Each structure stands twice: as C-alpha cells, then as structure tokens.
CSV table of C-alpha atoms (C1' of nucleotides) in Angstrom, one decimal:
chain,number,residue,atom,x,y,z
D,1,MET,CA,-129.8,-115.5,-78.1
D,2,ALA,CA,-131.0,-116.7,-75.2
D,3,VAL,CA,-133.3,-114.5,-73.1
D,4,THR,CA,-131.2,-115.2,-69.8
D,5,ASP,CA,-127.5,-114.2,-71.9
D,6,ILE,CA,-129.5,-110.6,-73.0
D,7,LEU,CA,-127.5,-109.0,-70.0
D,8,LYS,CA,-124.9,-111.4,-69.5
D,9,ASP,CA,-122.2,-109.0,-70.7
D,10,PHE,CA,-123.3,-106.2,-68.4
D,11,ASP,CA,-121.9,-105.2,-64.9
D,12,ASP,CA,-123.5,-102.0,-64.5
D,13,LEU,CA,-127.3,-102.1,-65.2
D,14,THR,CA,-127.7,-98.5,-65.4
D,15,GLU,CA,-126.0,-98.1,-69.1
D,16,PRO,CA,-128.6,-97.3,-71.4
D,17,ALA,CA,-126.9,-100.3,-74.0
D,18,CYS,CA,-128.5,-102.8,-71.7
D,19,MET,CA,-131.8,-101.4,-72.6
D,20,ASP,CA,-130.9,-101.2,-76.3
D,21,LYS,CA,-130.0,-104.9,-76.0
D,22,ILE,CA,-133.3,-105.9,-74.9
D,23,LEU,CA,-134.9,-103.9,-78.0
D,24,MET,CA,-132.8,-105.6,-80.1
D,25,TYR,CA,-134.1,-108.8,-78.9
D,26,LEU,CA,-137.7,-107.7,-78.9
D,27,GLU,CA,-137.1,-106.6,-82.8
D,28,GLU,CA,-135.8,-110.6,-83.3
D,29,LEU,CA,-138.9,-111.5,-81.8
D,30,LYS,CA,-141.1,-109.5,-83.5
D,31,GLU,CA,-139.6,-109.9,-86.9
D,32,GLU,CA,-140.6,-113.3,-86.5
D,33,ASP,CA,-143.5,-112.7,-85.6
D,34,ASP,CA,-144.6,-110.5,-89.0
D,35,ALA,CA,-142.7,-113.6,-91.0
D,36,PHE,CA,-144.8,-115.7,-89.8
D,37,MET,CA,-148.2,-113.5,-90.2
D,38,GLU,CA,-147.0,-112.6,-93.6
D,39,LEU,CA,-146.7,-116.5,-94.3
D,40,LEU,CA,-150.0,-117.3,-92.9
D,41,VAL,CA,-151.4,-114.6,-94.9
D,42,GLU,CA,-150.2,-115.5,-98.4
D,43,LYS,CA,-151.5,-119.3,-97.2
D,44,LEU,CA,-154.9,-117.9,-96.3
D,45,ALA,CA,-155.9,-114.8,-97.5
D,46,ARG,CA,-158.6,-116.7,-99.8
D,47,GLU,CA,-159.4,-119.3,-97.5
D,48,GLU,CA,-162.8,-119.9,-96.5
D,49,ILE,CA,-164.3,-121.7,-93.9
D,50,THR,CA,-166.1,-124.8,-94.8
D,51,TRP,CA,-166.7,-126.9,-92.2
D,52,GLU,CA,-170.0,-127.1,-89.9
D,53,GLN,CA,-169.3,-124.4,-87.1
D,54,PRO,CA,-171.6,-124.1,-84.0
D,55,TRP,CA,-173.3,-120.5,-83.8
D,56,TYR,CA,-170.7,-119.4,-81.1
D,57,GLN,CA,-167.8,-119.5,-83.5
D,58,GLN,CA,-169.5,-118.2,-86.2
D,59,THR,CA,-168.3,-114.4,-85.0
D,60,ASN,CA,-166.0,-112.2,-86.8
D,61,SER,CA,-163.8,-111.4,-83.9
D,62,VAL,CA,-161.4,-113.4,-82.0
D,63,SER,CA,-160.7,-110.9,-79.9
D,64,ARG,CA,-163.7,-109.8,-77.9
D,65,PRO,CA,-165.9,-112.0,-76.0
D,66,LEU,CA,-169.1,-113.7,-77.8
D,67,LYS,CA,-171.9,-110.9,-76.8
D,68,GLU,CA,-174.6,-112.6,-74.8
D,69,ASN,CA,-177.6,-113.5,-76.9
D,70,ASN,CA,-177.7,-117.2,-76.6
D,71,GLU,CA,-180.9,-117.4,-75.1
D,72,LYS,CA,-182.1,-118.1,-78.3
D,73,HIS,CA,-179.8,-120.7,-78.9
D,74,LYS,CA,-179.7,-124.5,-77.8
D,75,GLU,CA,-176.4,-125.3,-77.5
D,76,THR,CA,-174.1,-123.5,-75.4
D,77,TYR,CA,-170.4,-123.2,-74.7
D,78,LYS,CA,-168.3,-124.1,-71.7
D,79,THR,CA,-166.9,-121.2,-70.0
D,80,ASP,CA,-164.5,-123.1,-67.8
D,81,THR,CA,-160.6,-123.3,-67.7
D,82,ILE,CA,-159.6,-125.3,-70.5
D,83,CYS,CA,-158.4,-128.6,-69.5
D,84,LYS,CA,-155.8,-130.9,-70.7
D,85,ALA,CA,-158.3,-132.6,-72.9
D,86,GLU,CA,-159.0,-129.5,-74.7
D,87,ASN,CA,-155.5,-128.6,-75.4
D,88,ASP,CA,-154.7,-131.8,-76.7
D,89,ILE,CA,-157.5,-131.1,-79.8
D,90,ILE,CA,-156.0,-127.8,-80.2
D,91,ILE,CA,-152.5,-128.8,-80.6
D,92,LYS,CA,-154.0,-131.8,-82.8
D,93,ASN,CA,-155.4,-129.3,-85.1
D,94,TRP,CA,-152.9,-127.3,-84.8
D,95,LYS,CA,-150.6,-130.1,-86.3
D,96,GLU,CA,-153.0,-131.3,-88.9
D,97,PHE,CA,-153.2,-127.4,-90.0
D,98,ILE,CA,-149.3,-126.2,-90.3
D,99,HIS,CA,-149.2,-130.2,-92.4
D,100,GLU,CA,-152.1,-129.0,-94.4
D,101,TYR,CA,-150.9,-125.6,-95.4
D,102,ASP,CA,-146.8,-126.4,-95.0
D,103,VAL,CA,-146.3,-123.6,-92.2
D,104,PRO,CA,-143.7,-123.7,-89.8
D,105,ASP,CA,-144.3,-125.1,-86.0
D,106,LYS,CA,-144.5,-121.9,-84.5
D,107,ILE,CA,-147.4,-121.3,-82.5
D,108,ILE,CA,-146.0,-118.6,-80.0
D,109,CYS,CA,-145.6,-116.5,-83.4
D,110,LEU,CA,-149.3,-116.8,-83.1
D,111,ALA,CA,-150.0,-116.3,-79.9
D,112,ARG,CA,-147.4,-113.3,-79.3
D,113,TRP,CA,-148.5,-111.4,-83.0
D,114,LYS,CA,-150.5,-107.9,-82.0
D,115,ASN,CA,-152.0,-106.1,-84.6
D,116,LYS,CA,-150.5,-102.9,-84.2
D,117,VAL,CA,-149.7,-100.8,-87.0
D,118,LYS,CA,-152.1,-103.4,-89.8
D,119,SER,CA,-155.6,-102.3,-90.0
D,120,ARG,CA,-157.8,-103.9,-87.7
D,121,LEU,CA,-161.0,-104.0,-89.8
D,122,PRO,CA,-162.2,-107.7,-89.7
D,123,ASN,CA,-161.8,-108.1,-93.2
D,124,THR,CA,-158.2,-107.1,-93.6
D,125,PRO,CA,-156.0,-110.2,-94.8
D,126,GLU,CA,-154.4,-110.4,-91.4
D,127,GLU,CA,-157.5,-110.4,-89.4
D,128,SER,CA,-159.2,-112.9,-91.6
D,129,SER,CA,-156.1,-115.1,-92.0
D,130,ARG,CA,-155.8,-115.0,-87.9
D,131,ARG,CA,-159.8,-115.5,-87.8
D,132,PHE,CA,-159.7,-118.6,-89.8
D,133,LEU,CA,-156.5,-120.1,-88.4
D,134,ILE,CA,-158.3,-119.8,-85.0
D,135,SER,CA,-161.7,-121.0,-85.7
D,136,TYR,CA,-159.4,-124.2,-87.6
D,137,LEU,CA,-158.2,-124.6,-84.2
D,138,ALA,CA,-161.3,-124.3,-82.1
D,139,ARG,CA,-162.9,-127.1,-84.3
D,140,GLY,CA,-164.5,-129.9,-82.2
D,141,LEU,CA,-164.0,-127.9,-78.8
D,142,GLN,CA,-167.6,-126.4,-77.4
D,143,ARG,CA,-165.7,-123.2,-76.9
D,144,THR,CA,-166.3,-119.7,-78.9
D,145,THR,CA,-163.2,-118.3,-80.6
D,146,PHE,CA,-162.5,-115.8,-78.5
D,147,GLN,CA,-161.7,-118.4,-75.6
D,148,VAL,CA,-159.2,-120.7,-78.0
D,149,PHE,CA,-157.9,-117.3,-79.1
D,150,ARG,CA,-157.2,-116.1,-75.4
D,151,HIS,CA,-156.2,-119.9,-74.5
D,152,ILE,CA,-153.2,-119.5,-77.0
D,153,GLN,CA,-152.3,-116.2,-76.2
D,154,THR,CA,-151.8,-117.6,-72.7
D,155,TYR,CA,-150.7,-120.7,-73.0
D,156,PHE,CA,-148.6,-120.7,-75.9
D,157,GLY,CA,-147.5,-117.0,-75.9
D,158,GLY,CA,-146.6,-117.4,-72.1
D,159,PRO,CA,-144.8,-120.4,-71.3
D,160,VAL,CA,-142.5,-119.5,-68.7
D,161,LYS,CA,-143.6,-120.0,-65.5
D,162,GLY,CA,-143.2,-120.0,-61.6
D,163,ALA,CA,-140.8,-117.9,-59.5
D,164,TYR,CA,-138.8,-115.2,-61.6
D,165,SER,CA,-135.2,-116.0,-62.3
D,166,ALA,CA,-132.5,-113.5,-61.0
D,167,GLU,CA,-131.8,-112.7,-64.5
D,168,GLU,CA,-135.6,-111.9,-65.3
D,169,GLU,CA,-135.4,-109.7,-62.7
D,170,LYS,CA,-132.2,-107.9,-63.7
D,171,ILE,CA,-134.5,-107.3,-67.0
D,172,MET,CA,-137.3,-105.9,-65.5
D,173,ASN,CA,-135.6,-103.4,-63.5
D,174,VAL,CA,-134.0,-102.1,-66.9
D,175,CYS,CA,-137.5,-102.1,-68.5
D,176,PHE,CA,-139.1,-100.4,-66.1
D,177,THR,CA,-136.3,-97.8,-65.5
D,178,HIS,CA,-135.8,-97.1,-69.2
D,179,HIS,CA,-139.4,-97.7,-70.7
D,180,PRO,CA,-141.8,-97.5,-67.7
D,181,ASN,CA,-145.0,-96.9,-70.1
D,182,HIS,CA,-144.0,-99.6,-72.5
D,183,ALA,CA,-142.5,-102.3,-69.7
D,184,VAL,CA,-145.2,-104.8,-69.3
D,185,THR,CA,-146.0,-105.8,-72.8
D,186,LEU,CA,-142.7,-105.5,-74.0
D,187,LEU,CA,-141.5,-107.8,-71.0
D,188,SER,CA,-144.0,-110.1,-71.3
D,189,MET,CA,-142.8,-110.6,-75.0
D,190,VAL,CA,-139.4,-110.9,-74.3
D,191,LEU,CA,-140.2,-113.4,-71.5
D,192,GLY,CA,-142.3,-115.2,-72.9
D,193,ARG,CA,-144.7,-114.6,-69.3
D,194,GLU,CA,-148.4,-113.3,-68.8
D,195,PRO,CA,-148.5,-109.7,-68.3
D,196,ARG,CA,-150.3,-109.5,-65.0
D,197,GLY,CA,-147.4,-110.6,-62.8
D,198,ILE,CA,-145.2,-108.0,-64.6
D,199,TYR,CA,-148.1,-105.4,-63.8
D,200,LYS,CA,-148.1,-107.1,-60.4
D,201,ARG,CA,-144.1,-106.1,-60.2
D,202,LEU,CA,-143.9,-102.8,-61.8
D,203,GLN,CA,-146.9,-101.5,-59.2
D,204,GLN,CA,-144.8,-102.7,-56.0
D,205,LEU,CA,-141.7,-100.9,-57.6
D,206,TYR,CA,-144.0,-97.6,-57.2
D,207,ASN,CA,-146.2,-98.2,-54.0
D,208,GLY,CA,-143.4,-100.8,-52.1
D,209,LYS,CA,-143.9,-104.0,-50.9
D,210,PRO,CA,-146.4,-104.2,-47.9
D,211,GLU,CA,-144.6,-105.4,-44.9
D,212,ARG,CA,-145.2,-109.0,-43.6
D,213,LYS,CA,-147.6,-110.0,-41.2
D,214,LYS,CA,-148.9,-112.9,-39.4
D,215,ILE,CA,-152.1,-113.3,-37.4
D,216,ARG,CA,-152.5,-116.5,-35.0
D,217,TRP,CA,-156.1,-117.8,-35.9
D,218,THR,CA,-157.0,-118.9,-32.4
D,219,ILE,CA,-160.3,-119.8,-31.3
D,220,PRO,CA,-160.6,-116.0,-29.3
D,221,VAL,CA,-159.7,-114.0,-32.6
D,222,ALA,CA,-161.8,-116.7,-35.0
D,223,SER,CA,-164.9,-115.4,-32.5
D,224,LYS,CA,-163.7,-112.1,-33.1
D,225,LEU,CA,-163.9,-112.6,-36.8
D,226,LEU,CA,-167.3,-114.4,-36.5
D,227,LYS,CA,-169.0,-111.4,-34.6
D,228,LEU,CA,-167.6,-109.0,-36.9
D,229,LEU,CA,-168.9,-111.0,-39.9
D,230,MET,CA,-172.2,-111.1,-38.3
D,231,LYS,CA,-172.2,-107.8,-37.5
D,232,TYR,CA,-171.6,-106.4,-40.5
D,233,THR,CA,-173.6,-108.5,-42.9
D,234,GLY,CA,-176.4,-108.3,-40.4
D,235,LEU,CA,-176.8,-112.1,-40.6
D,236,PRO,CA,-177.4,-114.7,-38.0
D,237,LEU,CA,-174.4,-117.1,-37.7
D,238,ASP,CA,-176.4,-120.0,-39.8
D,239,GLU,CA,-177.3,-117.6,-42.6
D,240,LEU,CA,-173.5,-116.9,-43.1
D,241,LYS,CA,-173.2,-120.5,-44.4
D,242,ASN,CA,-172.0,-120.5,-48.4
D,243,LYS,CA,-172.2,-117.3,-49.0
D,244,ARG,CA,-170.2,-114.5,-50.7
D,245,PHE,CA,-169.8,-111.0,-49.0
D,246,ASP,CA,-169.2,-107.4,-51.0
D,247,LYS,CA,-165.3,-106.5,-50.7
D,248,GLU,CA,-166.4,-103.7,-48.4
D,249,VAL,CA,-167.5,-106.1,-45.8
D,250,TRP,CA,-163.9,-107.9,-46.0
D,251,VAL,CA,-161.9,-104.0,-45.6
D,252,LYS,CA,-164.2,-103.2,-43.0
D,253,ILE,CA,-163.3,-106.6,-41.1
D,254,ALA,CA,-159.6,-106.2,-42.4
D,255,GLU,CA,-159.3,-102.7,-40.8
D,256,GLU,CA,-159.9,-103.9,-37.2
D,257,PHE,CA,-157.8,-106.4,-37.9
D,258,ASP,CA,-154.9,-104.5,-39.0
D,259,HIS,CA,-154.6,-107.0,-41.5
D,260,HIS,CA,-155.1,-107.1,-45.2
D,261,TYR,CA,-158.6,-108.5,-46.3
D,262,ILE,CA,-157.3,-110.9,-48.7
D,263,HIS,CA,-156.1,-112.8,-45.6
D,264,ILE,CA,-158.9,-112.6,-43.7
D,265,GLN,CA,-161.4,-113.9,-46.2
D,266,LYS,CA,-159.1,-116.9,-47.0
D,267,PHE,CA,-159.3,-118.0,-43.6
D,268,TRP,CA,-162.7,-117.8,-43.4
D,269,TYR,CA,-163.2,-120.1,-46.6
D,270,SER,CA,-160.3,-121.9,-45.8
D,271,SER,CA,-161.1,-123.3,-42.5
D,272,LEU,CA,-163.4,-121.4,-40.0
D,273,HIS,CA,-166.4,-122.0,-42.6
D,274,VAL,CA,-165.6,-125.5,-42.5
D,275,GLN,CA,-165.4,-125.7,-38.6
D,276,LEU,CA,-168.3,-123.8,-38.1
D,277,PHE,CA,-170.7,-125.7,-40.9
D,278,VAL,CA,-169.4,-129.3,-40.6
D,279,LYS,CA,-171.5,-131.1,-38.0
D,280,SER,CA,-169.9,-134.2,-37.6
D,281,ASN,CA,-166.7,-135.7,-36.2
D,282,VAL,CA,-164.1,-136.0,-39.5
D,283,LYS,CA,-161.0,-137.8,-39.7
D,284,LEU,CA,-159.2,-135.7,-41.8
D,285,ASN,CA,-156.7,-138.7,-43.2
D,286,LYS,CA,-160.1,-140.4,-44.3
D,287,LEU,CA,-161.8,-137.5,-45.8
D,288,ARG,CA,-158.6,-137.3,-47.9
D,289,LYS,CA,-158.7,-141.1,-48.9
D,290,LYS,CA,-162.5,-140.4,-49.8
D,291,ILE,CA,-161.6,-137.1,-52.1
D,292,PHE,CA,-158.8,-139.1,-53.9
D,293,LYS,CA,-161.6,-142.4,-54.5
D,294,LYS,CA,-163.9,-140.2,-56.1
D,295,LEU,CA,-161.0,-138.2,-58.0
D,296,LYS,CA,-159.9,-141.5,-59.7
D,297,LEU,CA,-163.6,-141.6,-60.9
D,298,THR,CA,-163.6,-138.9,-62.9
D,299,SER,CA,-162.3,-138.1,-66.1
D,300,TYR,CA,-159.8,-135.1,-65.0
D,301,GLN,CA,-156.3,-136.3,-66.9
D,302,ILE,CA,-153.8,-134.0,-64.9
D,303,TRP,CA,-154.2,-132.5,-61.2
D,304,SER,CA,-154.8,-128.7,-62.4
D,305,ASP,CA,-158.0,-130.4,-64.5
D,306,ILE,CA,-159.9,-131.0,-61.3
D,307,ARG,CA,-162.8,-128.0,-60.9
D,308,TRP,CA,-162.7,-128.0,-57.0
D,309,LYS,CA,-165.7,-126.6,-57.1
D,310,ASP,CA,-167.6,-129.4,-58.9
D,311,VAL,CA,-165.6,-131.9,-56.1
D,312,VAL,CA,-167.1,-130.1,-53.5
D,313,GLN,CA,-170.5,-130.8,-54.4
D,314,GLN,CA,-169.9,-134.4,-53.8
D,315,PHE,CA,-169.2,-133.9,-50.0
D,316,PRO,CA,-171.7,-132.6,-47.4
D,317,ASP,CA,-172.8,-129.3,-46.8
D,318,GLY,CA,-170.5,-127.4,-44.9
D,319,TYR,CA,-167.2,-127.7,-46.9
D,320,THR,CA,-165.8,-125.8,-49.1
D,321,HIS,CA,-163.7,-125.9,-52.4
D,322,TYR,CA,-161.1,-124.1,-51.2
D,323,PHE,CA,-160.7,-126.5,-48.1
D,324,ILE,CA,-161.3,-129.3,-49.8
D,325,TYR,CA,-158.2,-128.4,-52.5
D,326,LYS,CA,-156.1,-127.3,-49.3
D,327,ILE,CA,-156.2,-131.0,-47.2
D,328,SER,CA,-155.9,-132.5,-50.7
D,329,TYR,CA,-152.7,-131.0,-51.7
D,330,GLY,CA,-150.9,-131.5,-48.7
D,331,PRO,CA,-150.3,-135.3,-49.5
D,332,ILE,CA,-149.5,-134.8,-53.3
D,333,HIS,CA,-147.3,-131.8,-53.7
D,334,THR,CA,-143.9,-133.4,-52.9
D,335,LYS,CA,-144.3,-135.6,-55.9
D,336,PRO,CA,-142.1,-134.2,-58.5
D,337,LYS,CA,-143.7,-132.6,-61.5
D,338,TYR,CA,-147.4,-133.4,-59.9
D,339,HIS,CA,-148.9,-130.6,-62.4
D,340,LYS,CA,-148.0,-133.2,-65.7
D,341,GLU,CA,-148.3,-136.4,-64.4
D,342,PRO,CA,-151.2,-138.5,-65.2
D,343,LEU,CA,-154.0,-138.1,-62.1
D,344,PRO,CA,-154.1,-141.4,-61.2
D,345,GLU,CA,-150.1,-141.9,-60.3
D,346,VAL,CA,-150.5,-138.6,-58.1
D,347,LEU,CA,-153.7,-140.0,-56.6
D,348,ASP,CA,-151.7,-143.3,-55.9
D,349,TYR,CA,-149.0,-141.3,-54.5
D,350,GLY,CA,-151.0,-139.4,-51.7
D,351,LEU,CA,-153.0,-142.3,-51.0
D,352,LYS,CA,-149.6,-143.9,-50.2
D,353,ARG,CA,-148.4,-140.6,-48.5
D,354,LEU,CA,-151.6,-140.6,-46.5
D,355,LYS,CA,-150.2,-143.8,-44.4
D,356,HIS,CA,-147.7,-141.6,-42.6
D,357,TYR,CA,-149.8,-138.7,-41.9
D,358,ARG,CA,-150.8,-137.7,-38.2
D,359,LYS,CA,-154.3,-138.9,-37.4
D,360,LEU,CA,-155.8,-135.9,-37.1
D,361,ARG,CA,-159.6,-135.0,-36.8
D,362,LEU,CA,-161.3,-131.5,-38.2
D,363,ARG,CA,-162.1,-129.6,-35.3
D,364,THR,CA,-165.4,-128.0,-35.0
D,365,LEU,CA,-166.6,-125.1,-33.3
D,366,ALA,CA,-169.8,-123.5,-31.9
D,367,LEU,CA,-171.0,-120.3,-30.3
D,368,ASN,CA,-171.8,-120.9,-27.0
D,369,LYS,CA,-174.5,-119.3,-24.4
D,370,GLU,CA,-171.8,-116.7,-24.0
D,371,GLY,CA,-171.6,-115.6,-28.1
D,372,ASP,CA,-167.9,-116.9,-27.9
D,373,LEU,CA,-166.7,-120.0,-30.0
D,374,GLU,CA,-166.0,-123.1,-28.8
D,375,GLN,CA,-165.0,-126.2,-29.8
D,376,VAL,CA,-167.2,-129.1,-30.3
D,377,ILE,CA,-165.9,-132.1,-28.5
D,378,TYR,CA,-167.3,-135.7,-29.9
D,379,ASP,CA,-167.5,-138.4,-27.7
D,380,LYS,CA,-166.2,-142.0,-29.4
D,381,SER,CA,-169.5,-143.4,-29.9
D,382,ASN,CA,-170.6,-140.5,-32.5
D,383,ASN,CA,-167.4,-141.6,-34.5
D,384,LYS,CA,-168.7,-140.9,-37.8
D,385,SER,CA,-167.2,-138.8,-40.4
X,1,DC,C1',-170.6,-92.7,-82.2
X,2,DT,C1',-170.1,-97.7,-83.6
X,3,DT,C1',-167.0,-101.1,-83.8
X,4,DT,C1',-162.6,-104.0,-83.0
X,5,DG,C1',-157.8,-104.6,-81.2
X,6,DT,C1',-155.0,-104.0,-77.3
X,7,DT,C1',-153.6,-102.6,-73.0
X,8,DT,C1',-154.7,-102.1,-67.7
X,9,DC,C1',-156.5,-103.9,-63.8
X,10,DG,C1',-159.3,-105.8,-59.7
X,11,DG,C1',-160.7,-110.0,-57.7
X,12,DC,C1',-160.1,-114.3,-56.8
X,13,DT,C1',-157.7,-118.9,-57.6
X,14,DT,C1',-153.8,-122.0,-57.5
X,15,DG,C1',-149.2,-122.8,-56.2
X,16,DT,C1',-145.1,-122.3,-53.2
X,17,DT,C1',-142.7,-120.7,-49.6
X,18,DT,C1',-141.8,-119.3,-45.0
X,19,DG,C1',-141.3,-119.6,-39.9
X,20,DG,C1',-142.8,-121.7,-35.6
O,1,DC,C1',-145.3,-131.1,-40.2
O,2,DC,C1',-148.7,-127.3,-40.2
O,3,DA,C1',-150.5,-122.8,-40.8
O,4,DA,C1',-150.2,-118.6,-42.9
O,5,DA,C1',-148.3,-115.6,-45.9
O,6,DC,C1',-146.8,-114.9,-50.2
O,7,DA,C1',-146.2,-114.9,-55.5
O,8,DA,C1',-147.7,-116.2,-59.9
O,9,DG,C1',-151.4,-117.2,-63.0
O,10,DC,C1',-156.3,-117.2,-64.8
O,11,DC,C1',-160.7,-114.3,-66.2
O,12,DG,C1',-163.5,-111.0,-67.1
O,13,DA,C1',-164.6,-106.0,-68.0
O,14,DA,C1',-163.4,-101.6,-68.4
O,15,DA,C1',-160.2,-98.0,-70.3
O,16,DC,C1',-158.1,-96.8,-74.2
O,17,DA,C1',-156.9,-96.2,-79.2
O,18,DA,C1',-157.2,-96.2,-84.0
O,19,DA,C1',-160.5,-96.8,-87.9
O,20,DG,C1',-164.8,-96.5,-90.2
DNA sequence: CTTTGTTTCGGCTTGTTTGG
DNA sequence: CCAAACAAGCCGAAACAAAG
C-alpha cells in the first residue's frame, strides 16, 4: 500500500479507525526493517573488520559523534555536508556489500531501523552488525562512521522532500490528535521525511502561526537598523564587517522593528552588509558571470555541492556568502531539476539567461555627516567591478 | 554515575512562494 | 521581475531513556 492511500477511504478524519490504519502501515514498515536487521545479524554477527581503518572510524559507536581528541592525530576528517561524490562512494560500497553478502537492496531499512527493544550494548549482535555495515559503507571516505550513519539516516531514511502534500497534511493531523507524544517519530517513518519539519508543524499546532508581516527596507529604515546595530554592539561601522552577533543583539533590535529577528538578520547579511562594505561600482550581471565562471572551474558536481562560504573567499572583502548565493540563484532556479543536473549545464543555463536580465548595479551606501545612510553615486570614470 | 542509542530542538542555511 | 517572507532541510548538542 502507498502512503498516500492510507486515508483514502475515510471522509471523517476524527474516526479512531484512521489512526489504526496509520499504525497498521507503520507496523508493516517496522516488520520490514526488523526482517532486514535479522538477516543482517545472521550474515554479520561473526564478521570482523579486516580492512585498514583511519583512527576516526575506529569507534565502537556509530550513533554518537566522535569525541574530540584528534590533537594527537595528523589525519583529520571533513566536517562539511557530505557531497554528491561522497554519496556516490557510499552507494558504490552499498552495492558491493549487498552483492558480497547477498542482502536485499533496501538501504532504507538500515536508515529507519531503531534500536528500541534490543540491548544497546555495543557488542550485542544488532549493534555490532550495524557497526560493521556502516564501517563498510564508510570505506574510502574521509568521514567518521557517525557522519556516515547520520547521512544514511537523513538521506535514505527521509527521501521525501519539498512541500507537504494534502494527503500528508491529513496524516499528520490524525497523528497529532491521536498520538501527540510519539507523533514525530511515527510520522517521520510513515511519511519518509526528516523529523525536524514535523516538529515545526506540531509546534505551530500548539502555538499558532505568526502572522505574515513585511518590511520595506528603504534607506531610512536601513539607517535605523545600522544605528541600532552599532548601539547594541558598541562597535563603529567598520568593525561590523564580517562579524557575527549574539542572538540577544538581534532580538533587541527586532523588538524595535516589531519583526522577527531572523528576517532582520537575513537582511543584514544578504543585502546591507554588502551595500556598506563593498567599495566599488559593481555591475551585478558581470559579477554573476564571474561567479558562474569560477564555479565552472571547481569540482562541485551538482548545485547543492556548492559551499558558498568557500566561494565567497574568492571575492573581495565585503561580500557575504548569502549574497553570492542569492544573486546566483536568480538566473538558474527556473531550470527544471537544477538540483540534480550536472553543475556545468546549470551554469551554462544561467549564463544564457543573464543576457535577458536587467542591467543593474549594486547600490552602495555610506554614512553621511548627519550619521544617516546615503547612496554612494559613482561616476562613469570610476567604472570598475 | 557511565555509556550508548534515541528524541528533541535551537540556530542557522537552503529552497520556494508571495505580492508589489 | 525583484524583495522579502515563508517553508523545509541540515547540523550539532542537550535532554531523555535504558542498561551496566
């Protein structure tokens, strides 16, 4: 049965039978996972790791992060998000594994299975089998087994992404009313989604959705923000560059705007910061072209591999990663499946679209004698980007 | 009290929609 | 089309639970 069909025969979602139907579906999944685990234990209980492992994979716990004592080790592991190339290695290792041990091709069972009823001691058959398998999948990666395990849980255990469908909303509502205490883990399994988004839905149910508000960021409003930021940090303008501020600072500022701090913070990093600290006359399309050209020379395979914080390092002082991301996203986001397509194709698409873009320049701002923001006007001779 | 696995959740980051 | 907000995703760490 498909998830979307669970509630198709019910008109009245308050009927307890709805919940029963969902629980039955959950049971099916659990049985599938348990059967998979049983098989795994059967095959792996006596297996030992024979291959060379870097120190950071020699832990006996895959479900907890490595404790930091890497000072004495020369080799280090990567800490950023696992990229496409690394994911491909995991899949390659998985294919090898299922072939070598004759196990069904159901990595989702590994991702979903939770040790709830068995002993959690590390040398118990379930845990040692799981550790063997994760170590196998981590071969050739500069990652801890914990990172690989978490990646498998999120990537393969929550494959459904994007906005929730109406059917999913129905299922969530039924679980929230009948099983509020276990709704999140239950729904995460049933819907095949990351738990975090489901938590947020549950919280919204209790606390309500905040009303929609909008600020128009005119120069005077931006002036107000800048003054408040200087006031609450006690720093002069030029020391605000590339700084992070405590959340308290943002919250205090947000109160004076009567707006959620997250939006104010975002405006600072994505717009105002750049307008204040980039000191030249920039043609936005020329900048976009430069970004795309640079990205073409990297080894990123797909759009989401791009590490914007690294990319921004190649640009002059004053830019922020979020700004670079934002202006790059514009031209490419209309390409269908831009997430999955090879990056060079996506970039070419973007470069082509740039030709139809309006020719805008980055507006830059500076404080005037009165302490207010004012637009900096560049003349044509000062035409450098 | 320690170890380990799971759940919860804050704080962003990334992706998408909305409304002028 | 763009600016801004909203929505979902990701990461890490703390809280919680179960067992030694």
